[in-house]
mmCIF file of N, CA, C and O in Angstrom:
data_model
loop_
_atom_site.group_PDB
_atom_site.id
_atom_site.type_symbol
_atom_site.label_atom_id
_atom_site.label_comp_id
_atom_site.label_asym_id
_atom_site.label_seq_id
_atom_site.Cartn_x
_atom_site.Cartn_y
_atom_site.Cartn_z
ATOM 1 N N MET A 3 160.374 117.712 170.560
ATOM 2 C CA MET A 3 161.180 116.564 170.857
ATOM 3 C C MET A 3 161.849 116.071 169.572
ATOM 4 O O MET A 3 161.236 116.041 168.516
ATOM 5 N N PHE A 4 163.099 115.722 169.684
ATOM 6 C CA PHE A 4 163.837 115.136 168.577
ATOM 7 C C PHE A 4 163.732 113.619 168.670
ATOM 8 O O PHE A 4 163.871 113.058 169.751
ATOM 9 N N GLU A 5 163.493 112.970 167.540
ATOM 10 C CA GLU A 5 163.496 111.519 167.478
ATOM 11 C C GLU A 5 164.578 111.085 166.503
ATOM 12 O O GLU A 5 164.614 111.562 165.366
ATOM 13 N N MET A 6 165.458 110.198 166.959
ATOM 14 C CA MET A 6 166.505 109.653 166.090
ATOM 15 C C MET A 6 166.078 108.259 165.655
ATOM 16 O O MET A 6 165.556 107.480 166.450
ATOM 17 N N LEU A 7 166.334 107.949 164.391
ATOM 18 C CA LEU A 7 165.991 106.644 163.861
ATOM 19 C C LEU A 7 166.958 106.257 162.759
ATOM 20 O O LEU A 7 167.645 107.101 162.195
ATOM 21 N N THR A 8 167.017 104.968 162.470
ATOM 22 C CA THR A 8 167.866 104.470 161.402
ATOM 23 C C THR A 8 167.006 104.216 160.177
ATOM 24 O O THR A 8 165.971 103.537 160.263
ATOM 25 N N GLY A 9 167.426 104.760 159.040
ATOM 26 C CA GLY A 9 166.697 104.578 157.799
ATOM 27 C C GLY A 9 167.039 103.256 157.139
ATOM 28 O O GLY A 9 167.964 102.539 157.564
ATOM 29 N N ASN A 10 166.300 102.923 156.087
ATOM 30 C CA ASN A 10 166.552 101.695 155.331
ATOM 31 C C ASN A 10 167.956 101.676 154.731
ATOM 32 O O ASN A 10 168.491 100.610 154.430
ATOM 33 N N ASP A 11 168.542 102.852 154.562
ATOM 34 C CA ASP A 11 169.896 102.954 154.000
ATOM 35 C C ASP A 11 170.990 102.798 155.062
ATOM 36 O O ASP A 11 172.171 102.903 154.770
ATOM 37 N N GLY A 12 170.580 102.557 156.318
ATOM 38 C CA GLY A 12 171.535 102.374 157.402
ATOM 39 C C GLY A 12 172.024 103.660 158.032
ATOM 40 O O GLY A 12 172.791 103.639 158.988
ATOM 41 N N LYS A 13 171.591 104.797 157.514
ATOM 42 C CA LYS A 13 172.011 106.087 158.066
ATOM 43 C C LYS A 13 171.082 106.504 159.200
ATOM 44 O O LYS A 13 169.944 106.051 159.294
ATOM 45 N N THR A 14 171.588 107.372 160.060
ATOM 46 C CA THR A 14 170.812 107.880 161.187
ATOM 47 C C THR A 14 170.187 109.213 160.802
ATOM 48 O O THR A 14 170.861 110.101 160.284
ATOM 49 N N TYR A 15 168.902 109.344 161.064
ATOM 50 C CA TYR A 15 168.130 110.550 160.769
ATOM 51 C C TYR A 15 167.506 111.055 162.064
ATOM 52 O O TYR A 15 167.394 110.310 163.032
ATOM 53 N N PHE A 16 167.072 112.297 162.045
ATOM 54 C CA PHE A 16 166.243 112.773 163.146
ATOM 55 C C PHE A 16 165.104 113.604 162.599
ATOM 56 O O PHE A 16 165.177 114.168 161.514
ATOM 57 N N HIS A 17 164.033 113.599 163.385
ATOM 58 C CA HIS A 17 162.865 114.449 163.137
ATOM 59 C C HIS A 17 162.724 115.341 164.360
ATOM 60 O O HIS A 17 163.063 114.935 165.462
ATOM 61 N N LEU A 18 162.169 116.514 164.162
ATOM 62 C CA LEU A 18 161.776 117.370 165.269
ATOM 63 C C LEU A 18 160.259 117.408 165.286
ATOM 64 O O LEU A 18 159.630 117.692 164.256
ATOM 65 N N LYS A 19 159.694 117.071 166.438
ATOM 66 C CA LYS A 19 158.244 117.045 166.577
ATOM 67 C C LYS A 19 157.777 118.124 167.546
ATOM 68 O O LYS A 19 158.474 118.457 168.509
ATOM 69 N N THR A 20 156.576 118.613 167.298
ATOM 70 C CA THR A 20 155.937 119.549 168.220
ATOM 71 C C THR A 20 155.367 118.767 169.401
ATOM 72 O O THR A 20 155.364 117.534 169.402
ATOM 73 N N ALA A 21 154.844 119.477 170.375
ATOM 74 C CA ALA A 21 154.236 118.839 171.544
ATOM 75 C C ALA A 21 153.037 117.972 171.157
ATOM 76 O O ALA A 21 152.713 117.010 171.853
ATOM 77 N N THR A 22 152.410 118.270 170.025
ATOM 78 C CA THR A 22 151.259 117.484 169.569
ATOM 79 C C THR A 22 151.671 116.305 168.689
ATOM 80 O O THR A 22 150.820 115.564 168.210
ATOM 81 N N GLY A 23 152.969 116.142 168.435
ATOM 82 C CA GLY A 23 153.448 115.006 167.669
ATOM 83 C C GLY A 23 153.613 115.240 166.182
ATOM 84 O O GLY A 23 153.952 114.316 165.439
ATOM 85 N N THR A 24 153.434 116.450 165.730
ATOM 86 C CA THR A 24 153.596 116.767 164.312
ATOM 87 C C THR A 24 155.080 116.928 163.974
ATOM 88 O O THR A 24 155.792 117.655 164.659
ATOM 89 N N ILE A 25 155.537 116.262 162.916
ATOM 90 C CA ILE A 25 156.922 116.434 162.470
ATOM 91 C C ILE A 25 157.032 117.762 161.745
ATOM 92 O O ILE A 25 156.318 118.004 160.767
ATOM 93 N N VAL A 26 157.929 118.632 162.226
ATOM 94 C CA VAL A 26 158.082 119.956 161.628
ATOM 95 C C VAL A 26 159.452 120.170 160.977
ATOM 96 O O VAL A 26 159.648 121.161 160.273
ATOM 97 N N LEU A 27 160.384 119.248 161.211
ATOM 98 C CA LEU A 27 161.707 119.366 160.609
ATOM 99 C C LEU A 27 162.295 117.967 160.460
ATOM 100 O O LEU A 27 162.167 117.138 161.359
ATOM 101 N N THR A 28 162.930 117.714 159.326
ATOM 102 C CA THR A 28 163.559 116.425 159.041
ATOM 103 C C THR A 28 165.008 116.662 158.659
ATOM 104 O O THR A 28 165.315 117.612 157.933
ATOM 105 N N SER A 29 165.876 115.779 159.118
ATOM 106 C CA SER A 29 167.304 115.935 158.839
ATOM 107 C C SER A 29 167.709 115.151 157.598
ATOM 108 O O SER A 29 166.960 114.329 157.076
ATOM 109 N N ARG A 30 168.943 115.371 157.182
ATOM 110 C CA ARG A 30 169.578 114.521 156.174
ATOM 111 C C ARG A 30 170.057 113.264 156.885
ATOM 112 O O ARG A 30 169.996 113.175 158.123
ATOM 113 N N GLY A 31 170.566 112.302 156.157
ATOM 114 C CA GLY A 31 171.109 111.090 156.752
ATOM 115 C C GLY A 31 172.532 111.298 157.243
ATOM 116 O O GLY A 31 173.349 111.915 156.555
ATOM 117 N N PHE A 32 172.822 110.794 158.430
ATOM 118 C CA PHE A 32 174.156 110.874 159.018
ATOM 119 C C PHE A 32 174.764 109.478 159.062
ATOM 120 O O PHE A 32 174.050 108.486 159.201
ATOM 121 N N ASN A 33 176.079 109.398 158.990
ATOM 122 C CA ASN A 33 176.757 108.111 158.983
ATOM 123 C C ASN A 33 176.713 107.390 160.323
ATOM 124 O O ASN A 33 176.866 106.176 160.374
ATOM 125 N N ASN A 34 176.499 108.142 161.417
ATOM 126 C CA ASN A 34 176.448 107.515 162.743
ATOM 127 C C ASN A 34 175.670 108.405 163.709
ATOM 128 O O ASN A 34 175.345 109.552 163.394
ATOM 129 N N LYS A 35 175.397 107.852 164.904
ATOM 130 C CA LYS A 35 174.606 108.576 165.900
ATOM 131 C C LYS A 35 175.316 109.826 166.410
ATOM 132 O O LYS A 35 174.671 110.834 166.682
ATOM 133 N N VAL A 36 176.618 109.749 166.572
ATOM 134 C CA VAL A 36 177.367 110.903 167.079
ATOM 135 C C VAL A 36 177.179 112.098 166.143
ATOM 136 O O VAL A 36 176.920 113.218 166.594
ATOM 137 N N ASP A 37 177.287 111.868 164.836
ATOM 138 C CA ASP A 37 177.086 112.953 163.874
ATOM 139 C C ASP A 37 175.648 113.462 163.912
ATOM 140 O O ASP A 37 175.404 114.664 163.797
ATOM 141 N N ALA A 38 174.683 112.548 164.086
ATOM 142 C CA ALA A 38 173.281 112.964 164.177
ATOM 143 C C ALA A 38 173.057 113.823 165.411
ATOM 144 O O ALA A 38 172.338 114.835 165.360
ATOM 145 N N ILE A 39 173.666 113.444 166.528
ATOM 146 C CA ILE A 39 173.531 114.244 167.755
ATOM 147 C C ILE A 39 174.151 115.622 167.556
ATOM 148 O O ILE A 39 173.589 116.629 167.992
ATOM 149 N N GLN A 40 175.271 115.690 166.862
ATOM 150 C CA GLN A 40 175.870 116.996 166.563
ATOM 151 C C GLN A 40 174.926 117.819 165.681
ATOM 152 O O GLN A 40 174.825 119.039 165.837
ATOM 153 N N GLY A 41 174.213 117.157 164.774
ATOM 154 C CA GLY A 41 173.211 117.843 163.957
ATOM 155 C C GLY A 41 172.084 118.397 164.807
ATOM 156 O O GLY A 41 171.625 119.525 164.603
ATOM 157 N N ILE A 42 171.639 117.614 165.769
ATOM 158 C CA ILE A 42 170.582 118.070 166.680
ATOM 159 C C ILE A 42 171.055 119.285 167.473
ATOM 160 O O ILE A 42 170.320 120.264 167.627
ATOM 161 N N VAL A 43 172.283 119.229 167.966
ATOM 162 C CA VAL A 43 172.836 120.363 168.719
ATOM 163 C C VAL A 43 172.854 121.615 167.838
ATOM 164 O O VAL A 43 172.502 122.711 168.292
ATOM 165 N N SER A 44 173.219 121.466 166.576
ATOM 166 C CA SER A 44 173.228 122.618 165.658
ATOM 167 C C SER A 44 171.819 123.158 165.438
ATOM 168 O O SER A 44 171.614 124.374 165.393
ATOM 169 N N VAL A 45 170.844 122.267 165.302
ATOM 170 C CA VAL A 45 169.452 122.706 165.137
ATOM 171 C C VAL A 45 169.004 123.463 166.375
ATOM 172 O O VAL A 45 168.364 124.518 166.272
ATOM 173 N N MET A 46 169.354 122.961 167.552
ATOM 174 C CA MET A 46 168.985 123.653 168.785
ATOM 175 C C MET A 46 169.671 125.013 168.872
ATOM 176 O O MET A 46 169.073 125.990 169.339
ATOM 177 N N ARG A 47 170.916 125.069 168.433
ATOM 178 C CA ARG A 47 171.691 126.319 168.521
ATOM 179 C C ARG A 47 171.181 127.380 167.554
ATOM 180 O O ARG A 47 171.028 128.547 167.916
ATOM 181 N N PHE A 48 170.931 126.986 166.304
ATOM 182 C CA PHE A 48 170.576 127.969 165.278
ATOM 183 C C PHE A 48 169.081 128.069 164.999
ATOM 184 O O PHE A 48 168.630 129.028 164.382
ATOM 185 N N GLY A 49 168.317 127.090 165.471
ATOM 186 C CA GLY A 49 166.885 127.061 165.179
ATOM 187 C C GLY A 49 166.069 128.159 165.824
ATOM 188 O O GLY A 49 164.937 128.399 165.427
ATOM 189 N N VAL A 50 166.618 128.821 166.810
ATOM 190 C CA VAL A 50 165.886 129.903 167.475
ATOM 191 C C VAL A 50 165.961 131.209 166.689
ATOM 192 O O VAL A 50 165.184 132.132 166.944
ATOM 193 N N PHE A 51 166.862 131.281 165.722
ATOM 194 C CA PHE A 51 167.084 132.529 165.001
ATOM 195 C C PHE A 51 166.276 132.586 163.699
ATOM 196 O O PHE A 51 166.481 131.765 162.803
ATOM 197 N N GLU A 52 165.413 133.554 163.613
ATOM 198 C CA GLU A 52 164.578 133.755 162.419
ATOM 199 C C GLU A 52 165.417 133.839 161.144
ATOM 200 O O GLU A 52 165.050 133.318 160.096
ATOM 201 N N SER A 53 166.569 134.459 161.241
ATOM 202 C CA SER A 53 167.409 134.689 160.061
ATOM 203 C C SER A 53 168.003 133.402 159.489
ATOM 204 O O SER A 53 168.508 133.409 158.362
ATOM 205 N N ARG A 54 167.938 132.288 160.208
ATOM 206 C CA ARG A 54 168.519 131.027 159.745
ATOM 207 C C ARG A 54 167.553 130.219 158.866
ATOM 208 O O ARG A 54 167.911 129.163 158.369
ATOM 209 N N TYR A 55 166.348 130.719 158.659
ATOM 210 C CA TYR A 55 165.340 129.996 157.873
ATOM 211 C C TYR A 55 165.270 130.562 156.461
ATOM 212 O O TYR A 55 165.091 131.757 156.266
ATOM 213 N N MET A 56 165.415 129.679 155.495
ATOM 214 C CA MET A 56 165.282 130.053 154.095
ATOM 215 C C MET A 56 163.901 129.614 153.630
ATOM 216 O O MET A 56 163.576 128.418 153.656
ATOM 217 N N ARG A 57 163.099 130.571 153.254
ATOM 218 C CA ARG A 57 161.744 130.289 152.767
ATOM 219 C C ARG A 57 161.814 130.031 151.271
ATOM 220 O O ARG A 57 162.371 130.835 150.545
ATOM 221 N N GLU A 58 161.230 128.920 150.841
ATOM 222 C CA GLU A 58 161.328 128.498 149.449
ATOM 223 C C GLU A 58 159.952 128.160 148.883
ATOM 224 O O GLU A 58 158.998 127.938 149.627
ATOM 225 N N GLU A 59 159.894 128.093 147.557
ATOM 226 C CA GLU A 59 158.688 127.671 146.846
ATOM 227 C C GLU A 59 159.087 126.611 145.823
ATOM 228 O O GLU A 59 160.113 126.732 145.153
ATOM 229 N N THR A 60 158.281 125.557 145.733
ATOM 230 C CA THR A 60 158.555 124.498 144.763
ATOM 231 C C THR A 60 158.091 124.941 143.379
ATOM 232 O O THR A 60 157.380 125.942 143.234
ATOM 233 N N GLY A 61 158.458 124.188 142.367
ATOM 234 C CA GLY A 61 158.017 124.470 141.007
ATOM 235 C C GLY A 61 156.529 124.262 140.811
ATOM 236 O O GLY A 61 155.957 124.725 139.823
ATOM 237 N N THR A 62 155.886 123.578 141.762
ATOM 238 C CA THR A 62 154.449 123.320 141.665
ATOM 239 C C THR A 62 153.621 124.251 142.547
ATOM 240 O O THR A 62 152.428 124.025 142.743
ATOM 241 N N GLY A 63 154.263 125.290 143.078
ATOM 242 C CA GLY A 63 153.528 126.291 143.848
ATOM 243 C C GLY A 63 153.294 125.957 145.305
ATOM 244 O O GLY A 63 152.473 126.593 145.958
ATOM 245 N N LYS A 64 154.007 124.986 145.842
ATOM 246 C CA LYS A 64 153.919 124.697 147.273
ATOM 247 C C LYS A 64 155.094 125.377 147.964
ATOM 248 O O LYS A 64 156.027 125.832 147.322
ATOM 249 N N TYR A 65 155.042 125.429 149.283
ATOM 250 C CA TYR A 65 156.018 126.182 150.056
ATOM 251 C C TYR A 65 156.696 125.287 151.081
ATOM 252 O O TYR A 65 156.101 124.349 151.599
ATOM 253 N N PHE A 66 157.964 125.577 151.379
ATOM 254 C CA PHE A 66 158.709 124.848 152.393
ATOM 255 C C PHE A 66 159.802 125.761 152.931
ATOM 256 O O PHE A 66 160.013 126.862 152.439
ATOM 257 N N PHE A 67 160.487 125.294 153.957
ATOM 258 C CA PHE A 67 161.616 126.053 154.486
ATOM 259 C C PHE A 67 162.772 125.113 154.772
ATOM 260 O O PHE A 67 162.604 123.899 154.918
ATOM 261 N N GLN A 68 163.946 125.702 154.835
ATOM 262 C CA GLN A 68 165.160 125.006 155.234
ATOM 263 C C GLN A 68 165.777 125.781 156.385
ATOM 264 O O GLN A 68 165.774 127.012 156.376
ATOM 265 N N LEU A 69 166.303 125.047 157.352
ATOM 266 C CA LEU A 69 167.072 125.653 158.437
ATOM 267 C C LEU A 69 168.534 125.526 158.043
ATOM 268 O O LEU A 69 169.021 124.419 157.789
ATOM 269 N N VAL A 70 169.236 126.657 157.982
ATOM 270 C CA VAL A 70 170.591 126.686 157.439
ATOM 271 C C VAL A 70 171.562 127.228 158.494
ATOM 272 O O VAL A 70 171.300 128.259 159.127
ATOM 273 N N ALA A 71 172.675 126.527 158.661
ATOM 274 C CA ALA A 71 173.736 126.970 159.578
ATOM 275 C C ALA A 71 174.467 128.167 158.961
ATOM 276 O O ALA A 71 174.403 128.383 157.746
ATOM 277 N N PRO A 72 175.185 128.944 159.765
ATOM 278 C CA PRO A 72 175.964 130.064 159.216
ATOM 279 C C PRO A 72 176.955 129.633 158.136
ATOM 280 O O PRO A 72 177.283 130.417 157.245
ATOM 281 N N SER A 73 177.397 128.389 158.178
ATOM 282 C CA SER A 73 178.327 127.885 157.163
ATOM 283 C C SER A 73 177.642 127.650 155.816
ATOM 284 O O SER A 73 178.304 127.423 154.818
ATOM 285 N N GLY A 74 176.301 127.685 155.812
ATOM 286 C CA GLY A 74 175.536 127.427 154.593
ATOM 287 C C GLY A 74 175.015 126.005 154.494
ATOM 288 O O GLY A 74 174.231 125.693 153.601
ATOM 289 N N ARG A 75 175.409 125.145 155.417
ATOM 290 C CA ARG A 75 174.948 123.759 155.403
ATOM 291 C C ARG A 75 173.483 123.683 155.849
ATOM 292 O O ARG A 75 173.105 124.282 156.857
ATOM 293 N N VAL A 76 172.677 122.940 155.104
ATOM 294 C CA VAL A 76 171.274 122.749 155.466
ATOM 295 C C VAL A 76 171.210 121.771 156.630
ATOM 296 O O VAL A 76 171.711 120.648 156.546
ATOM 297 N N LEU A 77 170.588 122.206 157.722
ATOM 298 C CA LEU A 77 170.461 121.377 158.917
ATOM 299 C C LEU A 77 169.199 120.533 158.891
ATOM 300 O O LEU A 77 169.132 119.487 159.526
ATOM 301 N N GLY A 78 168.186 121.000 158.198
ATOM 302 C CA GLY A 78 166.924 120.278 158.102
ATOM 303 C C GLY A 78 165.953 121.047 157.243
ATOM 304 O O GLY A 78 166.192 122.206 156.893
ATOM 305 N N TRP A 79 164.870 120.383 156.879
ATOM 306 C CA TRP A 79 163.863 121.033 156.050
ATOM 307 C C TRP A 79 162.486 120.557 156.457
ATOM 308 O O TRP A 79 162.324 119.542 157.122
ATOM 309 N N SER A 80 161.509 121.305 156.015
ATOM 310 C CA SER A 80 160.120 121.041 156.371
ATOM 311 C C SER A 80 159.452 120.166 155.321
ATOM 312 O O SER A 80 160.014 119.885 154.262
ATOM 313 N N GLU A 81 158.225 119.805 155.620
ATOM 314 C CA GLU A 81 157.360 119.229 154.608
ATOM 315 C C GLU A 81 156.943 120.362 153.666
ATOM 316 O O GLU A 81 157.318 121.514 153.894
ATOM 317 N N THR A 82 156.185 120.054 152.646
ATOM 318 C CA THR A 82 155.669 121.121 151.789
ATOM 319 C C THR A 82 154.298 121.554 152.308
ATOM 320 O O THR A 82 153.536 120.743 152.834
ATOM 321 N N TYR A 83 154.039 122.832 152.158
ATOM 322 C CA TYR A 83 152.789 123.432 152.617
ATOM 323 C C TYR A 83 152.057 124.043 151.434
ATOM 324 O O TYR A 83 152.667 124.414 150.438
ATOM 325 N N TYR A 84 150.752 124.188 151.585
ATOM 326 C CA TYR A 84 149.939 124.755 150.513
ATOM 327 C C TYR A 84 149.890 126.277 150.519
ATOM 328 O O TYR A 84 149.442 126.883 149.563
ATOM 329 N N SER A 85 150.364 126.892 151.607
ATOM 330 C CA SER A 85 150.353 128.354 151.661
ATOM 331 C C SER A 85 151.597 128.874 152.366
ATOM 332 O O SER A 85 152.236 128.158 153.152
ATOM 333 N N LYS A 86 151.917 130.121 152.089
ATOM 334 C CA LYS A 86 153.039 130.768 152.763
ATOM 335 C C LYS A 86 152.782 130.866 154.259
ATOM 336 O O LYS A 86 153.695 130.702 155.068
ATOM 337 N N GLN A 87 151.528 131.135 154.628
ATOM 338 C CA GLN A 87 151.182 131.275 156.044
ATOM 339 C C GLN A 87 151.413 129.971 156.797
ATOM 340 O O GLN A 87 151.961 129.965 157.901
ATOM 341 N N CYS A 88 151.029 128.841 156.194
ATOM 342 C CA CYS A 88 151.269 127.543 156.846
ATOM 343 C C CYS A 88 152.767 127.283 156.991
ATOM 344 O O CYS A 88 153.222 126.789 158.026
ATOM 345 N N ARG A 89 153.536 127.608 155.963
ATOM 346 C CA ARG A 89 154.991 127.461 156.039
ATOM 347 C C ARG A 89 155.550 128.312 157.176
ATOM 348 O O ARG A 89 156.365 127.853 157.974
ATOM 349 N N ASP A 90 155.108 129.549 157.263
ATOM 350 C CA ASP A 90 155.600 130.442 158.307
ATOM 351 C C ASP A 90 155.186 129.952 159.692
ATOM 352 O O ASP A 90 155.945 130.085 160.659
ATOM 353 N N ASN A 91 153.988 129.360 159.797
ATOM 354 C CA ASN A 91 153.567 128.753 161.062
ATOM 355 C C ASN A 91 154.476 127.582 161.424
ATOM 356 O O ASN A 91 154.770 127.354 162.599
ATOM 357 N N GLY A 92 154.940 126.842 160.425
ATOM 358 C CA GLY A 92 155.883 125.746 160.650
ATOM 359 C C GLY A 92 157.192 126.249 161.228
ATOM 360 O O GLY A 92 157.777 125.621 162.122
ATOM 361 N N ILE A 93 157.665 127.373 160.729
ATOM 362 C CA ILE A 93 158.893 127.973 161.257
ATOM 363 C C ILE A 93 158.712 128.362 162.722
ATOM 364 O O ILE A 93 159.581 128.088 163.560
ATOM 365 N N VAL A 94 157.588 128.961 163.042
ATOM 366 C CA VAL A 94 157.303 129.328 164.430
ATOM 367 C C VAL A 94 157.301 128.079 165.308
ATOM 368 O O VAL A 94 157.861 128.076 166.412
ATOM 369 N N ALA A 95 156.715 126.996 164.804
ATOM 370 C CA ALA A 95 156.663 125.747 165.568
ATOM 371 C C ALA A 95 158.063 125.192 165.815
ATOM 372 O O ALA A 95 158.357 124.712 166.911
ATOM 373 N N VAL A 96 158.940 125.260 164.817
ATOM 374 C CA VAL A 96 160.319 124.787 165.004
ATOM 375 C C VAL A 96 161.033 125.658 166.021
ATOM 376 O O VAL A 96 161.710 125.147 166.925
ATOM 377 N N ARG A 97 160.882 126.956 165.905
ATOM 378 C CA ARG A 97 161.566 127.867 166.827
ATOM 379 C C ARG A 97 161.143 127.608 168.269
ATOM 380 O O ARG A 97 161.949 127.766 169.192
ATOM 381 N N ARG A 98 159.904 127.201 168.479
ATOM 382 C CA ARG A 98 159.443 126.852 169.831
ATOM 383 C C ARG A 98 159.993 125.494 170.257
ATOM 384 O O ARG A 98 160.478 125.331 171.367
ATOM 385 N N ALA A 99 159.884 124.515 169.362
ATOM 386 C CA ALA A 99 160.232 123.133 169.709
ATOM 387 C C ALA A 99 161.719 122.949 170.023
ATOM 388 O O ALA A 99 162.070 122.122 170.867
ATOM 389 N N VAL A 100 162.599 123.696 169.366
ATOM 390 C CA VAL A 100 164.039 123.507 169.597
ATOM 391 C C VAL A 100 164.458 123.934 170.998
ATOM 392 O O VAL A 100 165.517 123.531 171.471
ATOM 393 N N GLN A 101 163.630 124.681 171.663
ATOM 394 C CA GLN A 101 163.981 125.175 172.993
ATOM 395 C C GLN A 101 163.894 124.094 174.065
ATOM 396 O O GLN A 101 164.412 124.268 175.169
ATOM 397 N N PHE A 102 163.265 122.951 173.762
ATOM 398 C CA PHE A 102 163.061 121.924 174.777
ATOM 399 C C PHE A 102 164.147 120.856 174.769
ATOM 400 O O PHE A 102 164.456 120.288 175.799
ATOM 401 N N GLY A 103 164.726 120.550 173.621
ATOM 402 C CA GLY A 103 165.912 119.727 173.532
ATOM 403 C C GLY A 103 165.829 118.279 173.969
ATOM 404 O O GLY A 103 166.854 117.654 174.201
ATOM 405 N N LYS A 104 164.654 117.708 174.104
ATOM 406 C CA LYS A 104 164.550 116.284 174.432
ATOM 407 C C LYS A 104 164.909 115.458 173.192
ATOM 408 O O LYS A 104 164.516 115.798 172.089
ATOM 409 N N VAL A 105 165.609 114.337 173.413
ATOM 410 C CA VAL A 105 165.975 113.445 172.311
ATOM 411 C C VAL A 105 165.516 112.043 172.676
ATOM 412 O O VAL A 105 165.824 111.531 173.752
ATOM 413 N N LEU A 106 164.781 111.416 171.756
ATOM 414 C CA LEU A 106 164.331 110.041 171.923
ATOM 415 C C LEU A 106 164.973 109.202 170.832
ATOM 416 O O LEU A 106 164.824 109.500 169.649
ATOM 417 N N ASP A 107 165.713 108.183 171.230
ATOM 418 C CA ASP A 107 166.380 107.290 170.273
ATOM 419 C C ASP A 107 165.435 106.135 169.981
ATOM 420 O O ASP A 107 165.151 105.315 170.854
ATOM 421 N N LEU A 108 164.921 106.071 168.756
ATOM 422 C CA LEU A 108 163.967 105.033 168.378
ATOM 423 C C LEU A 108 164.632 103.754 167.884
ATOM 424 O O LEU A 108 163.951 102.834 167.436
ATOM 425 N N ASN A 109 165.941 103.684 167.945
ATOM 426 C CA ASN A 109 166.656 102.488 167.487
ATOM 427 C C ASN A 109 166.670 101.410 168.541
ATOM 428 O O ASN A 109 166.619 101.601 169.676
#
């Protein structure tokens, strides 16, 4: 499920949650809800494709991923994980969650 919310900066953000309520993907800030909804549509469109995930490592040895559109724009990113396996499990969770497409507006 996608949750849309307004940040302290006045921008609209969304999170993607699993069925158990875990946040597995976070968006950048959008100037308005329409742009955020377009971001959600892009995540749903490209999130099913394994090739759209960039696996990364931080300078401190933790792991994360980014979901990237064909244009190269980052659509969202994960939290940091302590292992590559946990990061890869996060990708699997996103690929499953995007298939349901529910959106909850928390504003």
